[in-house]
Coordinates of C-alpha atoms in Angstrom, one line a residue:
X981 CA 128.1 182.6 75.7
X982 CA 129.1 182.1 72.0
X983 CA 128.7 179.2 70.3
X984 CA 132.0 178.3 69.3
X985 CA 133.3 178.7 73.5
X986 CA 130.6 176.7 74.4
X987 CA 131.8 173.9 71.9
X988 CA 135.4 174.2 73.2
X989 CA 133.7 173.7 76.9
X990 CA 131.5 171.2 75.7
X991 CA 133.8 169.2 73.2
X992 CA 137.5 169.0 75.8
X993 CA 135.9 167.2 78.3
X994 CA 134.5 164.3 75.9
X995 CA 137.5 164.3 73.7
X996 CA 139.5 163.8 77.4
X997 CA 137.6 160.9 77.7
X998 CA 138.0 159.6 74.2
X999 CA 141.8 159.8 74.9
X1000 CA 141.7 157.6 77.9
X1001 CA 140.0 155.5 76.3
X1002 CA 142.5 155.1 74.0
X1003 CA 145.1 154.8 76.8
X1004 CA 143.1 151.5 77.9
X1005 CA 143.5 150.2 73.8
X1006 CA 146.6 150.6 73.8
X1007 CA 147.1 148.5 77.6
X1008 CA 145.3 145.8 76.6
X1009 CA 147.2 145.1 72.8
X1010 CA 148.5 141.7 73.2
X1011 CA 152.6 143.4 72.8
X1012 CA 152.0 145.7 76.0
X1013 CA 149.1 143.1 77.9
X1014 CA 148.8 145.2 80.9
X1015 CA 145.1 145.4 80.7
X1016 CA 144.3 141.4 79.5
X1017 CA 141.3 140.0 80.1
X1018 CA 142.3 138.9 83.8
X1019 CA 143.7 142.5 84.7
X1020 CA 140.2 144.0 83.1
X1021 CA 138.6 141.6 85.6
X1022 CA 140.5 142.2 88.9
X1023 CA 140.0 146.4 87.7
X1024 CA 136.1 145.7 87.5
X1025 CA 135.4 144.4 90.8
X1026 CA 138.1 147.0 92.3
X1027 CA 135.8 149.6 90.5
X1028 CA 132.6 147.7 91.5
X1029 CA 133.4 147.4 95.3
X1030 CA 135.6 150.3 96.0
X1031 CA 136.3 153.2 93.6
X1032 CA 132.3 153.5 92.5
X1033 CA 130.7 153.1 96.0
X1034 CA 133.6 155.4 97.6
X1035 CA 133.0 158.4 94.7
X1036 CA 129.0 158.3 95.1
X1037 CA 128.5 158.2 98.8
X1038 CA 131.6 160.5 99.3
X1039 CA 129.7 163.0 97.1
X1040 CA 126.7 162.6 98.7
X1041 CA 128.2 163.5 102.1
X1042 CA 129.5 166.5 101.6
X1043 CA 127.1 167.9 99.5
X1044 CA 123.6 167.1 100.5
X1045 CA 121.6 167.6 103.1
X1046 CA 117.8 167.4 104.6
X1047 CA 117.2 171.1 102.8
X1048 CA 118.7 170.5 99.3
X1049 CA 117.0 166.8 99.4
X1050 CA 113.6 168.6 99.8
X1051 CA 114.1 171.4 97.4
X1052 CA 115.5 169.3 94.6
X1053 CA 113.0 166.7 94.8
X1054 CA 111.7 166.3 91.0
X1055 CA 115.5 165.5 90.1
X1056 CA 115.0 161.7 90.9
X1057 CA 111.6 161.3 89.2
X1058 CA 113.2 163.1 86.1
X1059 CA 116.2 161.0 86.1
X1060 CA 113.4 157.7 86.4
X1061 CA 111.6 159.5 83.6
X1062 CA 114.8 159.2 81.6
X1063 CA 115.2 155.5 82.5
X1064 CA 111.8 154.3 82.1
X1065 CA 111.3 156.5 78.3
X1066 CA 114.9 155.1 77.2
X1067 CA 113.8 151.8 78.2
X1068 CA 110.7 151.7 75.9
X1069 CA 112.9 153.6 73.0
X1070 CA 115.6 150.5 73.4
X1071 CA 112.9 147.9 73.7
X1072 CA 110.6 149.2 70.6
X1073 CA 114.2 149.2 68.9
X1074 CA 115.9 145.8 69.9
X1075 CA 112.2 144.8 68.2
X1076 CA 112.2 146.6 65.1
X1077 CA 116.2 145.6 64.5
X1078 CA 115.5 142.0 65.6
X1079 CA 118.4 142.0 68.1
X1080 CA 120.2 138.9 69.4
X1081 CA 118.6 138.1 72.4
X1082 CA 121.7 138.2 74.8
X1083 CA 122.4 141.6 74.0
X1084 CA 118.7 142.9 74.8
X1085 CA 119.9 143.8 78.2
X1086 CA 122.7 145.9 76.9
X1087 CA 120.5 147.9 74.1
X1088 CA 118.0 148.7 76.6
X1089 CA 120.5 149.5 78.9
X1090 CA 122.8 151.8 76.6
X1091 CA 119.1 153.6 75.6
X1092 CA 118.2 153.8 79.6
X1093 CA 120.7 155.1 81.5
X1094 CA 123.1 157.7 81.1
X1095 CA 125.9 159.6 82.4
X1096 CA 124.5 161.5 84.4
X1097 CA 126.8 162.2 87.1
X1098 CA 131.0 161.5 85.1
X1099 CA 130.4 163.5 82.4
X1100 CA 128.1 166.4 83.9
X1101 CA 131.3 166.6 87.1
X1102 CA 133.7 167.8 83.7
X1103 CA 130.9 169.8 82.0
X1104 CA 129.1 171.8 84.5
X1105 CA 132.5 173.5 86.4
X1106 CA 133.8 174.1 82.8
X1107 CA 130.8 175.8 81.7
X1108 CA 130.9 177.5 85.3
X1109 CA 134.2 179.3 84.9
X1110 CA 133.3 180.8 81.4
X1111 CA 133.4 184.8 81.8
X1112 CA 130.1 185.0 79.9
X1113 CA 128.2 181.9 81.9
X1114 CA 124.8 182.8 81.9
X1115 CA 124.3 181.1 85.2
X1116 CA 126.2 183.9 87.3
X1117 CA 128.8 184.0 89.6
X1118 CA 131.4 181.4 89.1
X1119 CA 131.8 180.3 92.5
X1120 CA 128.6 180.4 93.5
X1121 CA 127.8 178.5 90.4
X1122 CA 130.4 176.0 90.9
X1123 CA 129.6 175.4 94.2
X1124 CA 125.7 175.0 93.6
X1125 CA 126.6 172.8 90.1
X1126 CA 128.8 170.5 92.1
X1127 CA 126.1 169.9 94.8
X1128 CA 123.3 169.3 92.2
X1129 CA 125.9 166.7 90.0
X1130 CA 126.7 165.1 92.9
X1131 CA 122.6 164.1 93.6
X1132 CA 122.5 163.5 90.1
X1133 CA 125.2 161.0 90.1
X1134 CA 123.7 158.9 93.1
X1135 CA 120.3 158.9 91.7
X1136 CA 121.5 157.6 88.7
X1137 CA 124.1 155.4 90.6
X1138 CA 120.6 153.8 92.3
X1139 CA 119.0 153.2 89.5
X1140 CA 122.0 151.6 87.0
X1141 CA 123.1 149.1 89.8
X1142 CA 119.0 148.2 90.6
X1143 CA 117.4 147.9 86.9
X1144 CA 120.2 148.1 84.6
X1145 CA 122.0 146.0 86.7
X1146 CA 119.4 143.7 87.0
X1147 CA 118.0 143.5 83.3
X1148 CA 122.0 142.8 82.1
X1149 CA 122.1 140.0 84.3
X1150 CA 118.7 138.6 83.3
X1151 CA 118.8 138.7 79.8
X1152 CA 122.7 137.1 80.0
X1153 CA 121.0 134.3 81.9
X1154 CA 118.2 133.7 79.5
X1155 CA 120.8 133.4 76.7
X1156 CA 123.5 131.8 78.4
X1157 CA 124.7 128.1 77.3
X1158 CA 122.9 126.4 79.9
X1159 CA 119.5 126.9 78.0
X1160 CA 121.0 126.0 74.7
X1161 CA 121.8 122.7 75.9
X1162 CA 118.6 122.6 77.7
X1163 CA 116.5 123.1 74.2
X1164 CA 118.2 120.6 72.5
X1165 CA 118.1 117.6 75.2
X1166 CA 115.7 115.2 74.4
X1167 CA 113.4 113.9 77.6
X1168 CA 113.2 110.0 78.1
X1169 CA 110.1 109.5 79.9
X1170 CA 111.2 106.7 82.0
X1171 CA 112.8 108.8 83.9
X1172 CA 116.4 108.2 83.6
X1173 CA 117.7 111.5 81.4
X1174 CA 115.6 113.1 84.0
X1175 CA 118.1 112.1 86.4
X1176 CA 121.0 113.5 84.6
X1177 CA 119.0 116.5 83.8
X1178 CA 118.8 117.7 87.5
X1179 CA 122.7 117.1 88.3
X1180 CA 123.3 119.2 84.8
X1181 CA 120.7 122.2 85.0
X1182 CA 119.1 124.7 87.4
X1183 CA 116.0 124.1 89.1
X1184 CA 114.7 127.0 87.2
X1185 CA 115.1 125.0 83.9
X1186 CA 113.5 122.4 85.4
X1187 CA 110.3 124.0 86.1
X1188 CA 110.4 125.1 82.6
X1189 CA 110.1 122.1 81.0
X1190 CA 107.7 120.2 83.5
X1191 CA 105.0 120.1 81.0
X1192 CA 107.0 117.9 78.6
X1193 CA 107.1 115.3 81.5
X1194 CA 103.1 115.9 81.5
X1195 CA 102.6 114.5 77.9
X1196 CA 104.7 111.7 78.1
X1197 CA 102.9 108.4 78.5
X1198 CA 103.9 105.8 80.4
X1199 CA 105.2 102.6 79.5
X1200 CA 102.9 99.6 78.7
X1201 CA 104.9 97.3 81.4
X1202 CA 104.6 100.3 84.2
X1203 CA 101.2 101.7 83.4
X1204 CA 99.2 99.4 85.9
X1205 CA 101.2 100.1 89.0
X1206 CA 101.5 104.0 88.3
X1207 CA 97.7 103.7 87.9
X1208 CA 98.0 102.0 91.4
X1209 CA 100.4 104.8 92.6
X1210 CA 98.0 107.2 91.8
X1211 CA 95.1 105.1 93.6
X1212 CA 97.0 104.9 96.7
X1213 CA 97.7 109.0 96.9
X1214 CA 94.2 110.1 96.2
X1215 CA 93.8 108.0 99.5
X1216 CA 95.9 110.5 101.3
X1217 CA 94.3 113.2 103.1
X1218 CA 95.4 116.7 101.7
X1219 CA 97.4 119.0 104.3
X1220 CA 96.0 122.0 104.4
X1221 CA 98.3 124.7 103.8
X1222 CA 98.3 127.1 106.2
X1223 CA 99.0 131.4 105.9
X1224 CA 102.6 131.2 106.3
X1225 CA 102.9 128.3 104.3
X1226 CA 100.9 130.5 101.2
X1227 CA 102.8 133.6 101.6
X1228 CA 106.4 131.9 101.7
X1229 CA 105.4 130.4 98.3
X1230 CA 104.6 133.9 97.3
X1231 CA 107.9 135.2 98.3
X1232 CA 109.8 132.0 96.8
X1233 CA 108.5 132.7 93.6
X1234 CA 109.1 136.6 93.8
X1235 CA 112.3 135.7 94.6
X1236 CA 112.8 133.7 91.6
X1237 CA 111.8 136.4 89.3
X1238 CA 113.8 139.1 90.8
X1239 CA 117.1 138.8 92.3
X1240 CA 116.6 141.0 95.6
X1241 CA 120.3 140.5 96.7
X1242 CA 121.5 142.2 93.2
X1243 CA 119.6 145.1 94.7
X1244 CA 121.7 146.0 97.5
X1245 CA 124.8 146.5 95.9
X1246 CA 127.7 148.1 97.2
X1247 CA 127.4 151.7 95.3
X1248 CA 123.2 151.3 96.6
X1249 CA 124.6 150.8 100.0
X1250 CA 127.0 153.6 99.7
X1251 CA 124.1 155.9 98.7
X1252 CA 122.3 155.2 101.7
X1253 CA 125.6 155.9 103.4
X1254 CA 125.8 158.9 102.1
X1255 CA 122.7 160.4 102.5
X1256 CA 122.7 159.5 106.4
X1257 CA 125.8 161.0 106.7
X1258 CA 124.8 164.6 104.6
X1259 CA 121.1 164.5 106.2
X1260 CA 121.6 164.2 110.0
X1261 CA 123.2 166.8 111.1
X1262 CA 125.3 165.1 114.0
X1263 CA 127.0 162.7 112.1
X1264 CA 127.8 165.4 109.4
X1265 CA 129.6 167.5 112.0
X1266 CA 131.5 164.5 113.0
X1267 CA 133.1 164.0 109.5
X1268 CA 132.5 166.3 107.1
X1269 CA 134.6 169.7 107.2
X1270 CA 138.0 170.9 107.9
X1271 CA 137.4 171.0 111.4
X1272 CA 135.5 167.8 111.9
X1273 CA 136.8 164.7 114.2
X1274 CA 136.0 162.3 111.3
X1275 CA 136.7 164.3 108.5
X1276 CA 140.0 161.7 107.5
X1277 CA 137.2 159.3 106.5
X1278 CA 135.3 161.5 104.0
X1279 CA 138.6 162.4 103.0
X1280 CA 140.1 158.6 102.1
X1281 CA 136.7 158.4 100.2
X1282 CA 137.2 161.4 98.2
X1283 CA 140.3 160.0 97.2
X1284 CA 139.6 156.1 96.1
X1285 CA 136.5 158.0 94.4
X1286 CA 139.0 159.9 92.0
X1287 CA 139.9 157.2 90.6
X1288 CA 136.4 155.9 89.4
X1289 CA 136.4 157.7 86.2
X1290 CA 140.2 157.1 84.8
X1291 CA 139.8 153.4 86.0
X1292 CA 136.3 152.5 83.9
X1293 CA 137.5 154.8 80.8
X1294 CA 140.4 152.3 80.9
X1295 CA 138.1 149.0 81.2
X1296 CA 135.6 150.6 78.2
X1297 CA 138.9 151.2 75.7
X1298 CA 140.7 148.0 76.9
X1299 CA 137.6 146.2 76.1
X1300 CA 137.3 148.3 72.5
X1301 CA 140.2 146.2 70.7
X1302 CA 137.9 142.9 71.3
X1303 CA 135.2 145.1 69.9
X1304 CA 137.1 145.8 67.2
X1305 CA 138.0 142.2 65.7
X1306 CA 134.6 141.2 66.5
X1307 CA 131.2 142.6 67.2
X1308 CA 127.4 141.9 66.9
X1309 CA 126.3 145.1 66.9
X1310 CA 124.4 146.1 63.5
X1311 CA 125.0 149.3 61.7
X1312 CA 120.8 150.0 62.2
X1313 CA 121.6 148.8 65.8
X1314 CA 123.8 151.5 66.4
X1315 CA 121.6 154.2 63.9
X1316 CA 118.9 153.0 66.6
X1317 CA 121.3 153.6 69.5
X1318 CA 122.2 157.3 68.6
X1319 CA 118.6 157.8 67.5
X1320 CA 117.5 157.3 70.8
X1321 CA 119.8 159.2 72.7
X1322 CA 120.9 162.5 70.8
X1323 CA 117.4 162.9 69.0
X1324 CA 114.3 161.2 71.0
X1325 CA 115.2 161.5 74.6
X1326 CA 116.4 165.2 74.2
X1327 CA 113.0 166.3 72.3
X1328 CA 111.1 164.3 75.0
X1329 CA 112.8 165.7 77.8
X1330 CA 112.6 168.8 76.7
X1331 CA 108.5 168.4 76.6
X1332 CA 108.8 167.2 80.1
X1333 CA 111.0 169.6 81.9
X1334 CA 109.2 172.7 80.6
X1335 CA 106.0 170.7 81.7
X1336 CA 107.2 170.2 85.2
X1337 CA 108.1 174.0 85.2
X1338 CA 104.6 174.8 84.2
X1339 CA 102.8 173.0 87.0
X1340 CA 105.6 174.5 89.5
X1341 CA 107.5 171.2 90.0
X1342 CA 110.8 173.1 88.9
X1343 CA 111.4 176.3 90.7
X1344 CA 113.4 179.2 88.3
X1345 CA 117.1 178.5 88.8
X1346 CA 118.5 178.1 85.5
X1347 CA 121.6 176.0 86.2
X1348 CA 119.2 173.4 87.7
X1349 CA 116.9 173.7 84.6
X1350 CA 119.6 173.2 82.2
X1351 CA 120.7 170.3 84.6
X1352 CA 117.3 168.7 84.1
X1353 CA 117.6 169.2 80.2
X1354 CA 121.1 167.8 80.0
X1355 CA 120.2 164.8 81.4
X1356 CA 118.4 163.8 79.0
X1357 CA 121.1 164.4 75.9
X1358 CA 124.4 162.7 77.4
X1359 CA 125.7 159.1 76.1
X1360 CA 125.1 155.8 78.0
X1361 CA 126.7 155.6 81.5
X1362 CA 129.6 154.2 81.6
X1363 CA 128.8 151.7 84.2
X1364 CA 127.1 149.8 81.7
X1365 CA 130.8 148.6 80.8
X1366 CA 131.6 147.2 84.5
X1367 CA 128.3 145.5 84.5
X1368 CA 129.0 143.6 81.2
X1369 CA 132.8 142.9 82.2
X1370 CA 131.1 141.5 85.8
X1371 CA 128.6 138.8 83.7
X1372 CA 130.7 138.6 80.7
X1373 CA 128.5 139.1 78.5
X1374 CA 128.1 141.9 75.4
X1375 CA 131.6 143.2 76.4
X1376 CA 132.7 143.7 73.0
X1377 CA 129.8 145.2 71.5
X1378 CA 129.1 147.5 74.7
X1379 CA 132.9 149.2 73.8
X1380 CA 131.3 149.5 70.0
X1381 CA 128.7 151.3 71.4
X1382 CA 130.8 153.3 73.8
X1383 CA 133.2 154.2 71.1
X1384 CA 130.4 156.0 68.9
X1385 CA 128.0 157.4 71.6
X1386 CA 130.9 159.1 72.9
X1387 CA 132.3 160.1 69.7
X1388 CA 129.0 161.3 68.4
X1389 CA 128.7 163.5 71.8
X1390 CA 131.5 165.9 70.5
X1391 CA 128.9 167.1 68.3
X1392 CA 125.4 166.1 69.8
X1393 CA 125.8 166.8 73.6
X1394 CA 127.5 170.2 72.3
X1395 CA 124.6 171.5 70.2
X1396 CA 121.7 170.7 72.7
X1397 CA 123.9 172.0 75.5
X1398 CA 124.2 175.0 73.5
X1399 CA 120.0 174.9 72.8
X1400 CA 119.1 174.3 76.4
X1401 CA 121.6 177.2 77.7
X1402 CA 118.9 179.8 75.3
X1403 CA 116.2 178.0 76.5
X1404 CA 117.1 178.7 80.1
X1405 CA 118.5 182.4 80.1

């Protein structure tokens, strides 16, 4: 393929989503107000519960099955590989740019996880139907590209609304306003801003600033009967705790740390769906096919799911005009950004792909090779916008970064594409 088709295939599908993006500018201008900020919300958790879930598992369904699952096993550790590398990349670079703490989540995030599934659904059929597609017939090419997007997309589905998901919604918590007004409340060690403190503030604040309690003395007048206090419960024979006792503190406090219910969201629970449905066999015959009982089921899925893309390209440009009159992302912020993900990741990935091929991890099918590569040169997902609209938090800057991730993909995801597609044939 020449280089100059290859950018055409490469460069329509990202400026398609450039102009929806604009579309959802244009909706949310305060003269038109179709997509205000309480529209934006009731789209998110449309997207969040329904459109998302219903596109991943759908896919899923009718493409995979026990087979494919075991063949195409070193996708998911090379889509981790692309999580956990970005996640260092963002986190050395939030670091060196000495980034705002609440948007920590969102840098790491945007450096972490990509589109992998969106973006790749446009690209790989276009690249497909090209007459000169060094990945052979076009059907059978289609048909084989679709299957292996569709795995990418839940993978990647998994791990946004797991880690990304949950690394957003920790970082906005450890900057929200709750702690500022924690950090400046002075502690009266009598005891009574204590009391106001526990109506005001969450019991994980509380914990947090139990040692200031520690250091305060007690009064002169109250120091004798504390003193007695204290006599009187060293009287008290200790309980013992027993097994349960221990391991339901353990679990309290992992509990604490992470936030197990933000695990099982509804596009992770559509995944496992999905997979049931594609891998045993009885329930695929039920619903998947033209002939199956079921098959109006997979069928209402497929079509909410059509309407995942349009619907977050919207949220992402509708949230871009708040972007525009106000952001706190740097200019070295973003240099970092693009850094990452059009120069580090692909150079790495390219290292570990070509690795995995060595050792025999990755058979000699050169759509799924180039698969591999691409995943590591495409821009942030765009998920990452939903998230931040859910917690309200770096929803401006995330359509900054959006805006020139995707931009600079025009060019970026166009050359390596073009780079990996030599490397493979």
């Amino acid at each position: 393929m020449e280089f100059l088709d290859l950018f055409v295939v490469s460069l329509n599908p990202v400026l398609k989503t450039l102009l929806i993006t604009i579309v959802g500018l244009l909706l949310a201008i305060p003269r038109i107000d179709i997509l205000g900020d309480a529209a934006r919300h009731h789209l998110n958790n449309v997207v969040y519960y329904v459109f998302n879930p219903a596109l991943t598992g759908g896919s899923l369904a009718d493409t995979v099955t026990a087979s494919s699952i075991v063949s195409l096993w070193f996708m998911p550790v090379n889509i981790l590989l692309t999580f956990i590398l970005g996640s260092g990349l963002g986190w050395a670079l939030v670091k060196i740019t000495r980034t705002p703490e609440d948007l920590h989540g969102l840098v790491v995030g945007s450096c972490a996880a990509g589109n992998h599934g969106h973006l790749l659904l446009i690209i790989i059929p276009a690249v497909c139907e090209e007459d000169n597609s060094p990945f052979g017939d076009k059907l059978t090419c289609s048909a084989n590209g679709q299957g292996l997007v569709s795995l990418s997309m839940a993978i990647n589905a998994i791990y946004i609304w797991t880690y990304v998901y949950n690394i957003i919604w920790k970082y906005g918590n450890l900057s929200g306003k709750d702690i500022a007004k924690a950090s400046t409340i002075s502690i009266d060690c009598s005891g009574r801003t204590l009391d106001m403190f526990r109506e005001n503030y969450t019991e994980a604040l509380l914990q947090s600033r139990q040692s200031s309690f520690n250091d305060c003395e007690a009064p002169d007048d109250e120091y004798s009967e504390v003193q007695e206090h204290n006599i009187a419960v060293e009287d008290v024979p200790e309980k013992k705790e027993t097994l349960l006792t221990k391991i339901k503190a353990h679990l309290d406090a992992l509990s604490d740390k992470i936030n197990l219910k933000m695990w099982f969201t509804p596009t992770t629970n559509a995944t496992i769906v999905g997979l049931l449905i594609g891998v045993i066999s009885p329930i695929r015959k039920l619903m998947i096919g033209d002939h199956a009982p079921l098959r109006v089921f997979d069928g209402s899925a497929s079509l909410l799911g059509q309407a995942t893309v349009p619907a977050m390209t919207l949220i992402v440009g509708a949230n871009l005009l708040k972007g525009m009159k106000k952001s706190g992302v740097r200019v070295w912020l973003m240099i970092g950004i693009l850094a990452v993900r059009y120069v580090a990741l692909p150079i790495v990935g390219i290292g570990v792909v070509k690795a995995a091929q060595h050792v025999g991890f990755v058979g000699s099918d050169s759509l799924y090779v180039f698969i591999l590569l691409i995943q590591y040169s495409v821009p942030p997902a765009m998920a990452i916008g939903t998230i931040t609209q859910l917690f309200e938090v770096g929803e401006s800057e995330c359509s900054v970064i959006m805006l020139w991730t995707y931009g600079m993909a025009a060019i970026a995801l166009t050359l390596w594409s073009t780079f990996f597609m030599r490397l493979v044939s």
